[in-house]
Short mmCIF file of C-alpha atoms in Angstrom, two decimals:
data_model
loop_
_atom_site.label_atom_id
_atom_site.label_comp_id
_atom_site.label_asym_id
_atom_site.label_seq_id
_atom_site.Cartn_x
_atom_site.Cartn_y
_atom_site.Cartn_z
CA UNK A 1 56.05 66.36 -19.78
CA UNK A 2 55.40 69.12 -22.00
CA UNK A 3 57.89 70.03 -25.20
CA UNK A 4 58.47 73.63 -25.81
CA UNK A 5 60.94 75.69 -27.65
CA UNK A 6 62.40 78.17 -25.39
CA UNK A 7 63.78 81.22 -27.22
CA UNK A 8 62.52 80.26 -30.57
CA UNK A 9 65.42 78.18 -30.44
CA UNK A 10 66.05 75.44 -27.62
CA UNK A 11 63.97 72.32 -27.11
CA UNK A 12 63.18 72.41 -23.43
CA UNK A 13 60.91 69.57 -21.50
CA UNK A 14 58.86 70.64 -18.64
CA UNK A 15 56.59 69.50 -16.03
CA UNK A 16 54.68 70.92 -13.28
CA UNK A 17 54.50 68.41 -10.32
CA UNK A 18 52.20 69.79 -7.35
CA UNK A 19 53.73 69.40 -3.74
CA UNK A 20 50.57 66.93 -3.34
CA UNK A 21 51.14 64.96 -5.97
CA UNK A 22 54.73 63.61 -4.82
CA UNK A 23 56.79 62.31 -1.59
CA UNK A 24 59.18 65.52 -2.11
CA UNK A 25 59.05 69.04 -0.18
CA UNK A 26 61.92 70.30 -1.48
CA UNK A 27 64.23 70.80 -4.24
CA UNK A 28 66.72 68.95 -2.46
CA UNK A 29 64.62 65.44 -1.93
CA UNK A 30 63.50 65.85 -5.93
CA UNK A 31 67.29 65.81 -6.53
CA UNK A 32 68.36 62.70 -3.82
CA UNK A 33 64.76 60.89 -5.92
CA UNK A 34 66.95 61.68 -9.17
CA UNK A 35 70.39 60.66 -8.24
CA UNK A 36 69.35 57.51 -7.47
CA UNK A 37 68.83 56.44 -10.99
CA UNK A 38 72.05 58.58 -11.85
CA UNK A 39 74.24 56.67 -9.11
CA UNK A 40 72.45 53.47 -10.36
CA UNK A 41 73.88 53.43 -13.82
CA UNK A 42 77.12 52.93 -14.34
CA UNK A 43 77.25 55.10 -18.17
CA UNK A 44 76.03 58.33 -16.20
CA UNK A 45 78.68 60.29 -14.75
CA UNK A 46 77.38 62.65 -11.35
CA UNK A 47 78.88 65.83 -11.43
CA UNK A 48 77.29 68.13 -9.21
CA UNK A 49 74.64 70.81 -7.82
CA UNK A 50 74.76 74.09 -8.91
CA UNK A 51 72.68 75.83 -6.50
CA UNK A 52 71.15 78.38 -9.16
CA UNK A 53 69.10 80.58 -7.09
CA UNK A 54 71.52 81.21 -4.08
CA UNK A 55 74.16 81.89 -6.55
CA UNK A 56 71.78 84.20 -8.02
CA UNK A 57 70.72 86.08 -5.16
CA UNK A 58 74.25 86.44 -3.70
CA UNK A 59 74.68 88.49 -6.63
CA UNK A 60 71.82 90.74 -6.47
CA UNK A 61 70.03 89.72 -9.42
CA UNK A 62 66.79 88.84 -10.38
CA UNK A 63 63.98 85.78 -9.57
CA UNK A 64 60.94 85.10 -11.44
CA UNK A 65 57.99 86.13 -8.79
CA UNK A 66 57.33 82.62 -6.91
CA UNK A 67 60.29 80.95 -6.57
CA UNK A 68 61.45 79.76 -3.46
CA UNK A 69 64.87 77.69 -4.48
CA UNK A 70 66.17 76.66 -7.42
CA UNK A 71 69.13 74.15 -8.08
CA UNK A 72 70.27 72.20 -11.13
CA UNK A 73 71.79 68.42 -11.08
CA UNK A 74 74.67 68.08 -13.69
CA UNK A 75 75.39 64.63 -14.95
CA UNK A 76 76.90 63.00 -18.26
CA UNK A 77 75.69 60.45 -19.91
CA UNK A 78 78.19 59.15 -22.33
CA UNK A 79 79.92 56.12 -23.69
CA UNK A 80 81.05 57.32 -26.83
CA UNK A 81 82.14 60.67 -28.28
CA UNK A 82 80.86 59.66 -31.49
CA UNK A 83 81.51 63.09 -33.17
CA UNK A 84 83.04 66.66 -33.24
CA UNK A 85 79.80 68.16 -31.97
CA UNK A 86 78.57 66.11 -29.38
CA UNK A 87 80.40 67.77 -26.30
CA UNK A 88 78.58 71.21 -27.26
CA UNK A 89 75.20 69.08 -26.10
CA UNK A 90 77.09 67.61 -22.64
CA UNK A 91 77.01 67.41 -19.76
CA UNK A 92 73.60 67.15 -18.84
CA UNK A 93 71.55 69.47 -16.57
CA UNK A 94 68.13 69.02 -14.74
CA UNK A 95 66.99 71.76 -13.52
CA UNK A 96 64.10 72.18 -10.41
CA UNK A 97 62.56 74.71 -9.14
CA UNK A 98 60.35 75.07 -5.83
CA UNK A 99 57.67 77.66 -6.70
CA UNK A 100 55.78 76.78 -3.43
CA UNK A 101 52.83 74.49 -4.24
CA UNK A 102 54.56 72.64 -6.70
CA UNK A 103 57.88 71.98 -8.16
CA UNK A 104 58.86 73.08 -11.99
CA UNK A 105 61.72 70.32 -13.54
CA UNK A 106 63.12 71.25 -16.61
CA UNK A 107 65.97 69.63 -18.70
CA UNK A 108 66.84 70.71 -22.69
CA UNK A 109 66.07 67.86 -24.83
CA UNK A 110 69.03 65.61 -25.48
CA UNK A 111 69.89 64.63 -29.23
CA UNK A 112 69.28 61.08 -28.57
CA UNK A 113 65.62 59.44 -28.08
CA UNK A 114 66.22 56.81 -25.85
CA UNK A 115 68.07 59.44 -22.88
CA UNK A 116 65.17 61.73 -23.47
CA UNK A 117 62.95 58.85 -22.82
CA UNK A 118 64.76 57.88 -19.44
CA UNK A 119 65.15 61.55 -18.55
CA UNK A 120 61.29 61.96 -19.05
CA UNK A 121 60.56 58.65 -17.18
CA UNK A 122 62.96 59.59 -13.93
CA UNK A 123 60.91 63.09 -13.81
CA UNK A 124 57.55 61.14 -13.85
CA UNK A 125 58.12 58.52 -11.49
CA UNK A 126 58.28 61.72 -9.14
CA UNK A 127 54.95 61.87 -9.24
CA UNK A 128 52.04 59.97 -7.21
CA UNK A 129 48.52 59.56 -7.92
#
């Protein structure tokens, strides 16, 4: 996965999976791949799919050339609210993207290491060589 600061602003991680490197051919199996470890723990909370692109095209706006569908799984990890702040960075949100050949996940990086390292290691398990 790739780090990059989106807006001058946001830490964002990305990866690029192509449609030959993984079981999935759509956005939908990417997301059944992730809730598994989401429905396997029993800290993270499934919320939802907010299906991003048909929501966007029923109003008439605009799609980055490419993209074919585009949903984002909400979840919440969370044991503890251990300050005032915290909820601004919850729930969580993985977002993937179908550009075709190959998927596009992205998720902004959460304030704690070890959920970025899960989050990172659930996206990369996606992926076959």
């Amino acid at each position: 996965m790739e780090r990059v600061i989106y807006k001058d602003k946001y830490p964002v991680l990305e990866l690029d999976i192509a449609k030959t490197r993984t079981k999935a051919r759509s956005v939908d199996e990417i997301i059944a791949a992730l809730r598994q470890h989401i429905d396997g723990n029993p800290a993270i909370a499934y919320l939802g799919i907010f299906e991003h692109y048909a929501h966007t095209m029923s109003l008439g706006g605009a799609v980055a050339d490419g993209v074919v569908d585009a949903k984002n799984l909400l979840f919440c990890f969370g044991k503890t609210i251990p300050d005032l702040t915290v909820l601004a960075v919850r729930p969580r949100s993985i977002g993937i993207l179908d550009l075709g050949d190959h998927f596009h996940i992205t998720f902004l990086e959460p304030p704690q290491d070890g959920v970025t390292r899960q989050l990172v290691s659930w996206c990369e398990a996606l992926i076959e060589d």
